[in-house]
Amino acid sequence: MNTNNAINLLAPSANRVFQVVDYEDNSLREELADLEPGKLVRVNLERVGGRANVWKASWPGRAESEPAGRP
């Protein structure tokens, strides 16, 4: 996680990188920040505004969006 609380998540099955800049809650942000690089996770992603590659992460099963990963 960088100093702006953003994290890049790779979706290997889609060969895409998602820039996550917003989080459902602080506990999800903290959990993602504590992950080791390369750790497989599952989260839901939804676009933030009209920007092309800026996403909000939420816990799996709480929103209809594009999946990335979570343990």
PDB file of N, CA and C in Angstrom:
ATOM      1  N   MET A   1       0.857  -1.165   0.000  1.00  0.00           N
ATOM      2  CA  MET A   1       0.000   0.000   0.000  1.00  0.00           C
ATOM      3  C   MET A   1       0.903   1.228   0.000  1.00  0.00           C
ATOM      4  N   ASN A   2       0.548   2.205  -0.815  1.00  0.00           N
ATOM      5  CA  ASN A   2       1.373   3.406  -0.858  1.00  0.00           C
ATOM      6  C   ASN A   2       0.900   4.437   0.180  1.00  0.00           C
ATOM      7  N   THR A   3       1.544   5.580   0.212  1.00  0.00           N
ATOM      8  CA  THR A   3       1.236   6.609   1.216  1.00  0.00           C
ATOM      9  C   THR A   3      -0.149   7.224   1.030  1.00  0.00           C
ATOM     10  N   ASN A   4      -0.777   7.012  -0.117  1.00  0.00           N
ATOM     11  CA  ASN A   4      -2.137   7.511  -0.358  1.00  0.00           C
ATOM     12  C   ASN A   4      -3.196   6.452  -0.088  1.00  0.00           C
ATOM     13  N   ASN A   5      -2.809   5.345   0.591  1.00  0.00           N
ATOM     14  CA  ASN A   5      -3.707   4.229   0.899  1.00  0.00           C
ATOM     15  C   ASN A   5      -4.228   3.524  -0.343  1.00  0.00           C
ATOM     16  N   ALA A   6      -3.482   3.596  -1.431  1.00  0.00           N
ATOM     17  CA  ALA A   6      -3.849   2.886  -2.657  1.00  0.00           C
ATOM     18  C   ALA A   6      -3.016   1.618  -2.760  1.00  0.00           C
ATOM     19  N   ILE A   7      -3.602   0.602  -3.371  1.00  0.00           N
ATOM     20  CA  ILE A   7      -2.922  -0.666  -3.551  1.00  0.00           C
ATOM     21  C   ILE A   7      -3.246  -1.185  -4.947  1.00  0.00           C
ATOM     22  N   ASN A   8      -2.287  -1.836  -5.561  1.00  0.00           N
ATOM     23  CA  ASN A   8      -2.525  -2.468  -6.857  1.00  0.00           C
ATOM     24  C   ASN A   8      -2.784  -3.944  -6.635  1.00  0.00           C
ATOM     25  N   LEU A   9      -3.876  -4.436  -7.207  1.00  0.00           N
ATOM     26  CA  LEU A   9      -4.208  -5.856  -7.138  1.00  0.00           C
ATOM     27  C   LEU A   9      -4.172  -6.426  -8.545  1.00  0.00           C
ATOM     28  N   LEU A  10      -3.519  -7.559  -8.674  1.00  0.00           N
ATOM     29  CA  LEU A  10      -3.432  -8.251  -9.956  1.00  0.00           C
ATOM     30  C   LEU A  10      -4.484  -9.334  -9.997  1.00  0.00           C
ATOM     31  N   ALA A  11      -5.254  -9.371 -11.077  1.00  0.00           N
ATOM     32  CA  ALA A  11      -6.204 -10.461 -11.318  1.00  0.00           C
ATOM     33  C   ALA A  11      -5.559 -11.362 -12.360  1.00  0.00           C
ATOM     34  N   PRO A  12      -4.845 -12.419 -11.911  1.00  0.00           N
ATOM     35  CA  PRO A  12      -4.096 -13.250 -12.857  1.00  0.00           C
ATOM     36  C   PRO A  12      -4.949 -13.867 -13.952  1.00  0.00           C
ATOM     37  N   SER A  13      -6.168 -14.267 -13.617  1.00  0.00           N
ATOM     38  CA  SER A  13      -7.012 -14.921 -14.624  1.00  0.00           C
ATOM     39  C   SER A  13      -7.406 -13.962 -15.747  1.00  0.00           C
ATOM     40  N   ALA A  14      -7.445 -12.673 -15.444  1.00  0.00           N
ATOM     41  CA  ALA A  14      -7.800 -11.682 -16.456  1.00  0.00           C
ATOM     42  C   ALA A  14      -6.575 -10.931 -16.962  1.00  0.00           C
ATOM     43  N   ASN A  15      -5.404 -11.193 -16.356  1.00  0.00           N
ATOM     44  CA  ASN A  15      -4.175 -10.494 -16.700  1.00  0.00           C
ATOM     45  C   ASN A  15      -4.373  -8.980 -16.624  1.00  0.00           C
ATOM     46  N   ARG A  16      -4.976  -8.534 -15.510  1.00  0.00           N
ATOM     47  CA  ARG A  16      -5.264  -7.110 -15.293  1.00  0.00           C
ATOM     48  C   ARG A  16      -4.772  -6.688 -13.927  1.00  0.00           C
ATOM     49  N   VAL A  17      -4.415  -5.410 -13.812  1.00  0.00           N
ATOM     50  CA  VAL A  17      -4.048  -4.808 -12.537  1.00  0.00           C
ATOM     51  C   VAL A  17      -5.095  -3.751 -12.218  1.00  0.00           C
ATOM     52  N   PHE A  18      -5.606  -3.795 -10.985  1.00  0.00           N
ATOM     53  CA  PHE A  18      -6.620  -2.850 -10.522  1.00  0.00           C
ATOM     54  C   PHE A  18      -5.999  -1.948  -9.461  1.00  0.00           C
ATOM     55  N   GLN A  19      -6.167  -0.627  -9.604  1.00  0.00           N
ATOM     56  CA  GLN A  19      -5.676   0.310  -8.603  1.00  0.00           C
ATOM     57  C   GLN A  19      -6.821   0.605  -7.637  1.00  0.00           C
ATOM     58  N   VAL A  20      -6.701   0.072  -6.426  1.00  0.00           N
ATOM     59  CA  VAL A  20      -7.735   0.240  -5.403  1.00  0.00           C
ATOM     60  C   VAL A  20      -7.396   1.474  -4.575  1.00  0.00           C
ATOM     61  N   VAL A  21      -8.329   2.427  -4.527  1.00  0.00           N
ATOM     62  CA  VAL A  21      -8.100   3.683  -3.813  1.00  0.00           C
ATOM     63  C   VAL A  21      -9.123   3.933  -2.711  1.00  0.00           C
ATOM     64  N   ASP A  22     -10.153   3.088  -2.633  1.00  0.00           N
ATOM     65  CA  ASP A  22     -11.195   3.246  -1.619  1.00  0.00           C
ATOM     66  C   ASP A  22     -11.564   1.860  -1.115  1.00  0.00           C
ATOM     67  N   TYR A  23     -12.061   1.802   0.118  1.00  0.00           N
ATOM     68  CA  TYR A  23     -12.317   0.526   0.782  1.00  0.00           C
ATOM     69  C   TYR A  23     -13.661   0.590   1.493  1.00  0.00           C
ATOM     70  N   GLU A  24     -14.324  -0.546   1.566  1.00  0.00           N
ATOM     71  CA  GLU A  24     -15.622  -0.624   2.240  1.00  0.00           C
ATOM     72  C   GLU A  24     -15.519  -0.142   3.682  1.00  0.00           C
ATOM     73  N   ASP A  25     -14.452  -0.542   4.362  1.00  0.00           N
ATOM     74  CA  ASP A  25     -14.239  -0.112   5.746  1.00  0.00           C
ATOM     75  C   ASP A  25     -12.751  -0.196   6.076  1.00  0.00           C
ATOM     76  N   ASN A  26     -12.385   0.324   7.245  1.00  0.00           N
ATOM     77  CA  ASN A  26     -10.976   0.343   7.649  1.00  0.00           C
ATOM     78  C   ASN A  26     -10.402  -1.055   7.847  1.00  0.00           C
ATOM     79  N   SER A  27     -11.227  -2.000   8.282  1.00  0.00           N
ATOM     80  CA  SER A  27     -10.688  -3.341   8.515  1.00  0.00           C
ATOM     81  C   SER A  27     -10.255  -3.993   7.202  1.00  0.00           C
ATOM     82  N   LEU A  28     -10.975  -3.754   6.118  1.00  0.00           N
ATOM     83  CA  LEU A  28     -10.570  -4.286   4.817  1.00  0.00           C
ATOM     84  C   LEU A  28      -9.295  -3.588   4.350  1.00  0.00           C
ATOM     85  N   ARG A  29      -9.228  -2.286   4.512  1.00  0.00           N
ATOM     86  CA  ARG A  29      -8.024  -1.551   4.123  1.00  0.00           C
ATOM     87  C   ARG A  29      -6.807  -2.077   4.878  1.00  0.00           C
ATOM     88  N   GLU A  30      -6.961  -2.284   6.181  1.00  0.00           N
ATOM     89  CA  GLU A  30      -5.854  -2.782   6.996  1.00  0.00           C
ATOM     90  C   GLU A  30      -5.457  -4.208   6.595  1.00  0.00           C
ATOM     91  N   GLU A  31      -6.446  -5.052   6.324  1.00  0.00           N
ATOM     92  CA  GLU A  31      -6.149  -6.428   5.926  1.00  0.00           C
ATOM     93  C   GLU A  31      -5.373  -6.452   4.612  1.00  0.00           C
ATOM     94  N   LEU A  32      -5.796  -5.648   3.647  1.00  0.00           N
ATOM     95  CA  LEU A  32      -5.085  -5.598   2.373  1.00  0.00           C
ATOM     96  C   LEU A  32      -3.688  -5.009   2.536  1.00  0.00           C
ATOM     97  N   ALA A  33      -3.553  -4.010   3.393  1.00  0.00           N
ATOM     98  CA  ALA A  33      -2.245  -3.385   3.622  1.00  0.00           C
ATOM     99  C   ALA A  33      -1.261  -4.368   4.244  1.00  0.00           C
ATOM    100  N   ASP A  34      -1.751  -5.315   5.028  1.00  0.00           N
ATOM    101  CA  ASP A  34      -0.887  -6.268   5.728  1.00  0.00           C
ATOM    102  C   ASP A  34      -0.502  -7.485   4.886  1.00  0.00           C
ATOM    103  N   LEU A  35      -1.064  -7.617   3.704  1.00  0.00           N
ATOM    104  CA  LEU A  35      -0.778  -8.788   2.875  1.00  0.00           C
ATOM    105  C   LEU A  35       0.655  -8.787   2.357  1.00  0.00           C
ATOM    106  N   GLU A  36       1.211  -9.974   2.277  1.00  0.00           N
ATOM    107  CA  GLU A  36       2.511 -10.156   1.633  1.00  0.00           C
ATOM    108  C   GLU A  36       2.307 -10.047   0.120  1.00  0.00           C
ATOM    109  N   PRO A  37       3.274  -9.475  -0.596  1.00  0.00           N
ATOM    110  CA  PRO A  37       3.168  -9.436  -2.061  1.00  0.00           C
ATOM    111  C   PRO A  37       2.989 -10.850  -2.624  1.00  0.00           C
ATOM    112  N   GLY A  38       2.079 -10.979  -3.590  1.00  0.00           N
ATOM    113  CA  GLY A  38       1.821 -12.263  -4.214  1.00  0.00           C
ATOM    114  C   GLY A  38       0.745 -13.090  -3.530  1.00  0.00           C
ATOM    115  N   LYS A  39       0.246 -12.638  -2.388  1.00  0.00           N
ATOM    116  CA  LYS A  39      -0.794 -13.364  -1.646  1.00  0.00           C
ATOM    117  C   LYS A  39      -2.100 -13.325  -2.449  1.00  0.00           C
ATOM    118  N   LEU A  40      -2.743 -14.477  -2.582  1.00  0.00           N
ATOM    119  CA  LEU A  40      -4.014 -14.559  -3.287  1.00  0.00           C
ATOM    120  C   LEU A  40      -5.142 -14.147  -2.350  1.00  0.00           C
ATOM    121  N   VAL A  41      -5.976 -13.225  -2.797  1.00  0.00           N
ATOM    122  CA  VAL A  41      -7.102 -12.730  -2.005  1.00  0.00           C
ATOM    123  C   VAL A  41      -8.339 -12.651  -2.885  1.00  0.00           C
ATOM    124  N   ARG A  42      -9.506 -12.518  -2.258  1.00  0.00           N
ATOM    125  CA  ARG A  42     -10.750 -12.334  -2.998  1.00  0.00           C
ATOM    126  C   ARG A  42     -11.477 -11.125  -2.417  1.00  0.00           C
ATOM    127  N   VAL A  43     -11.755 -10.159  -3.286  1.00  0.00           N
ATOM    128  CA  VAL A  43     -12.541  -8.975  -2.922  1.00  0.00           C
ATOM    129  C   VAL A  43     -13.458  -8.653  -4.090  1.00  0.00           C
ATOM    130  N   ASN A  44     -14.465  -7.876  -3.830  1.00  0.00           N
ATOM    131  CA  ASN A  44     -15.288  -7.317  -4.889  1.00  0.00           C
ATOM    132  C   ASN A  44     -14.734  -5.943  -5.212  1.00  0.00           C
ATOM    133  N   LEU A  45     -14.759  -5.577  -6.485  1.00  0.00           N
ATOM    134  CA  LEU A  45     -14.294  -4.275  -6.930  1.00  0.00           C
ATOM    135  C   LEU A  45     -15.396  -3.574  -7.691  1.00  0.00           C
ATOM    136  N   GLU A  46     -15.508  -2.266  -7.436  1.00  0.00           N
ATOM    137  CA  GLU A  46     -16.439  -1.458  -8.217  1.00  0.00           C
ATOM    138  C   GLU A  46     -15.742  -0.163  -8.600  1.00  0.00           C
ATOM    139  N   ARG A  47     -16.014   0.280  -9.800  1.00  0.00           N
ATOM    140  CA  ARG A  47     -15.362   1.498 -10.305  1.00  0.00           C
ATOM    141  C   ARG A  47     -15.686   2.700  -9.424  1.00  0.00           C
ATOM    142  N   VAL A  48     -14.677   3.556  -9.284  1.00  0.00           N
ATOM    143  CA  VAL A  48     -14.859   4.812  -8.569  1.00  0.00           C
ATOM    144  C   VAL A  48     -14.970   5.912  -9.616  1.00  0.00           C
ATOM    145  N   GLY A  49     -16.096   6.590  -9.636  1.00  0.00           N
ATOM    146  CA  GLY A  49     -16.286   7.681 -10.579  1.00  0.00           C
ATOM    147  C   GLY A  49     -16.134   7.243 -12.019  1.00  0.00           C
ATOM    148  N   GLY A  50     -15.714   8.162 -12.864  1.00  0.00           N
ATOM    149  CA  GLY A  50     -15.580   7.862 -14.282  1.00  0.00           C
ATOM    150  C   GLY A  50     -14.172   7.506 -14.697  1.00  0.00           C
ATOM    151  N   ARG A  51     -13.253   7.438 -13.750  1.00  0.00           N
ATOM    152  CA  ARG A  51     -11.870   7.131 -14.104  1.00  0.00           C
ATOM    153  C   ARG A  51     -11.736   5.669 -14.499  1.00  0.00           C
ATOM    154  N   ALA A  52     -10.854   5.402 -15.424  1.00  0.00           N
ATOM    155  CA  ALA A  52     -10.765   4.080 -16.031  1.00  0.00           C
ATOM    156  C   ALA A  52     -10.276   2.977 -15.100  1.00  0.00           C
ATOM    157  N   ASN A  53      -9.262   3.213 -14.274  1.00  0.00           N
ATOM    158  CA  ASN A  53      -8.695   2.128 -13.489  1.00  0.00           C
ATOM    159  C   ASN A  53      -8.573   2.510 -12.024  1.00  0.00           C
ATOM    160  N   VAL A  54      -9.632   3.048 -11.454  1.00  0.00           N
ATOM    161  CA  VAL A  54      -9.662   3.387 -10.036  1.00  0.00           C
ATOM    162  C   VAL A  54     -10.859   2.662  -9.429  1.00  0.00           C
ATOM    163  N   TRP A  55     -10.598   1.890  -8.349  1.00  0.00           N
ATOM    164  CA  TRP A  55     -11.582   0.963  -7.828  1.00  0.00           C
ATOM    165  C   TRP A  55     -11.780   1.095  -6.331  1.00  0.00           C
ATOM    166  N   LYS A  56     -12.956   0.680  -5.876  1.00  0.00           N
ATOM    167  CA  LYS A  56     -13.261   0.547  -4.450  1.00  0.00           C
ATOM    168  C   LYS A  56     -13.382  -0.941  -4.153  1.00  0.00           C
ATOM    169  N   ALA A  57     -12.711  -1.389  -3.092  1.00  0.00           N
ATOM    170  CA  ALA A  57     -12.755  -2.798  -2.691  1.00  0.00           C
ATOM    171  C   ALA A  57     -13.811  -2.984  -1.602  1.00  0.00           C
ATOM    172  N   SER A  58     -14.535  -4.084  -1.693  1.00  0.00           N
ATOM    173  CA  SER A  58     -15.483  -4.458  -0.636  1.00  0.00           C
ATOM    174  C   SER A  58     -15.324  -5.944  -0.353  1.00  0.00           C
ATOM    175  N   TRP A  59     -15.802  -6.351   0.811  1.00  0.00           N
ATOM    176  CA  TRP A  59     -15.723  -7.761   1.206  1.00  0.00           C
ATOM    177  C   TRP A  59     -16.511  -8.601   0.213  1.00  0.00           C
ATOM    178  N   PRO A  60     -16.084  -9.818  -0.060  1.00  0.00           N
ATOM    179  CA  PRO A  60     -16.796 -10.701  -0.992  1.00  0.00           C
ATOM    180  C   PRO A  60     -18.239 -10.936  -0.549  1.00  0.00           C
ATOM    181  N   GLY A  61     -19.143 -10.983  -1.516  1.00  0.00           N
ATOM    182  CA  GLY A  61     -20.534 -11.295  -1.238  1.00  0.00           C
ATOM    183  C   GLY A  61     -21.377 -10.109  -0.810  1.00  0.00           C
ATOM    184  N   ARG A  62     -20.799  -8.924  -0.681  1.00  0.00           N
ATOM    185  CA  ARG A  62     -21.562  -7.768  -0.225  1.00  0.00           C
ATOM    186  C   ARG A  62     -22.003  -6.852  -1.347  1.00  0.00           C
ATOM    187  N   ALA A  63     -21.433  -7.038  -2.542  1.00  0.00           N
ATOM    188  CA  ALA A  63     -21.800  -6.157  -3.663  1.00  0.00           C
ATOM    189  C   ALA A  63     -21.604  -6.922  -4.962  1.00  0.00           C
ATOM    190  N   GLU A  64     -22.375  -6.563  -5.958  1.00  0.00           N
ATOM    191  CA  GLU A  64     -22.195  -7.123  -7.294  1.00  0.00           C
ATOM    192  C   GLU A  64     -21.130  -6.300  -7.981  1.00  0.00           C
ATOM    193  N   SER A  65     -19.965  -6.849  -8.187  1.00  0.00           N
ATOM    194  CA  SER A  65     -18.902  -6.164  -8.879  1.00  0.00           C
ATOM    195  C   SER A  65     -17.915  -7.148  -9.444  1.00  0.00           C
ATOM    196  N   GLU A  66     -16.776  -6.644  -9.855  1.00  0.00           N
ATOM    197  CA  GLU A  66     -15.774  -7.459 -10.512  1.00  0.00           C
ATOM    198  C   GLU A  66     -14.838  -8.086  -9.473  1.00  0.00           C
ATOM    199  N   PRO A  67     -14.675  -9.409  -9.459  1.00  0.00           N
ATOM    200  CA  PRO A  67     -13.858 -10.039  -8.428  1.00  0.00           C
ATOM    201  C   PRO A  67     -12.365  -9.903  -8.681  1.00  0.00           C
ATOM    202  N   ALA A  68     -11.612  -9.805  -7.599  1.00  0.00           N
ATOM    203  CA  ALA A  68     -10.145  -9.899  -7.681  1.00  0.00           C
ATOM    204  C   ALA A  68      -9.733 -11.094  -6.842  1.00  0.00           C
ATOM    205  N   GLY A  69      -9.572 -11.005  -5.551  1.00  0.00           N
ATOM    206  CA  GLY A  69      -9.213 -12.157  -4.753  1.00  0.00           C
ATOM    207  C   GLY A  69      -9.152 -11.874  -3.264  1.00  0.00           C
ATOM    208  N   ARG A  70      -9.342 -12.862  -2.414  1.00  0.00           N
ATOM    209  CA  ARG A  70      -9.245 -12.770  -0.958  1.00  0.00           C
ATOM    210  C   ARG A  70      -9.092 -14.170  -0.389  1.00  0.00           C
ATOM    211  N   PRO A  71      -8.333 -14.324   0.744  1.00  0.00           N
ATOM    212  CA  PRO A  71      -8.137 -15.679   1.281  1.00  0.00           C
ATOM    213  C   PRO A  71      -9.427 -16.358   1.667  1.00  0.00           C
TER     214      PRO A  71
END
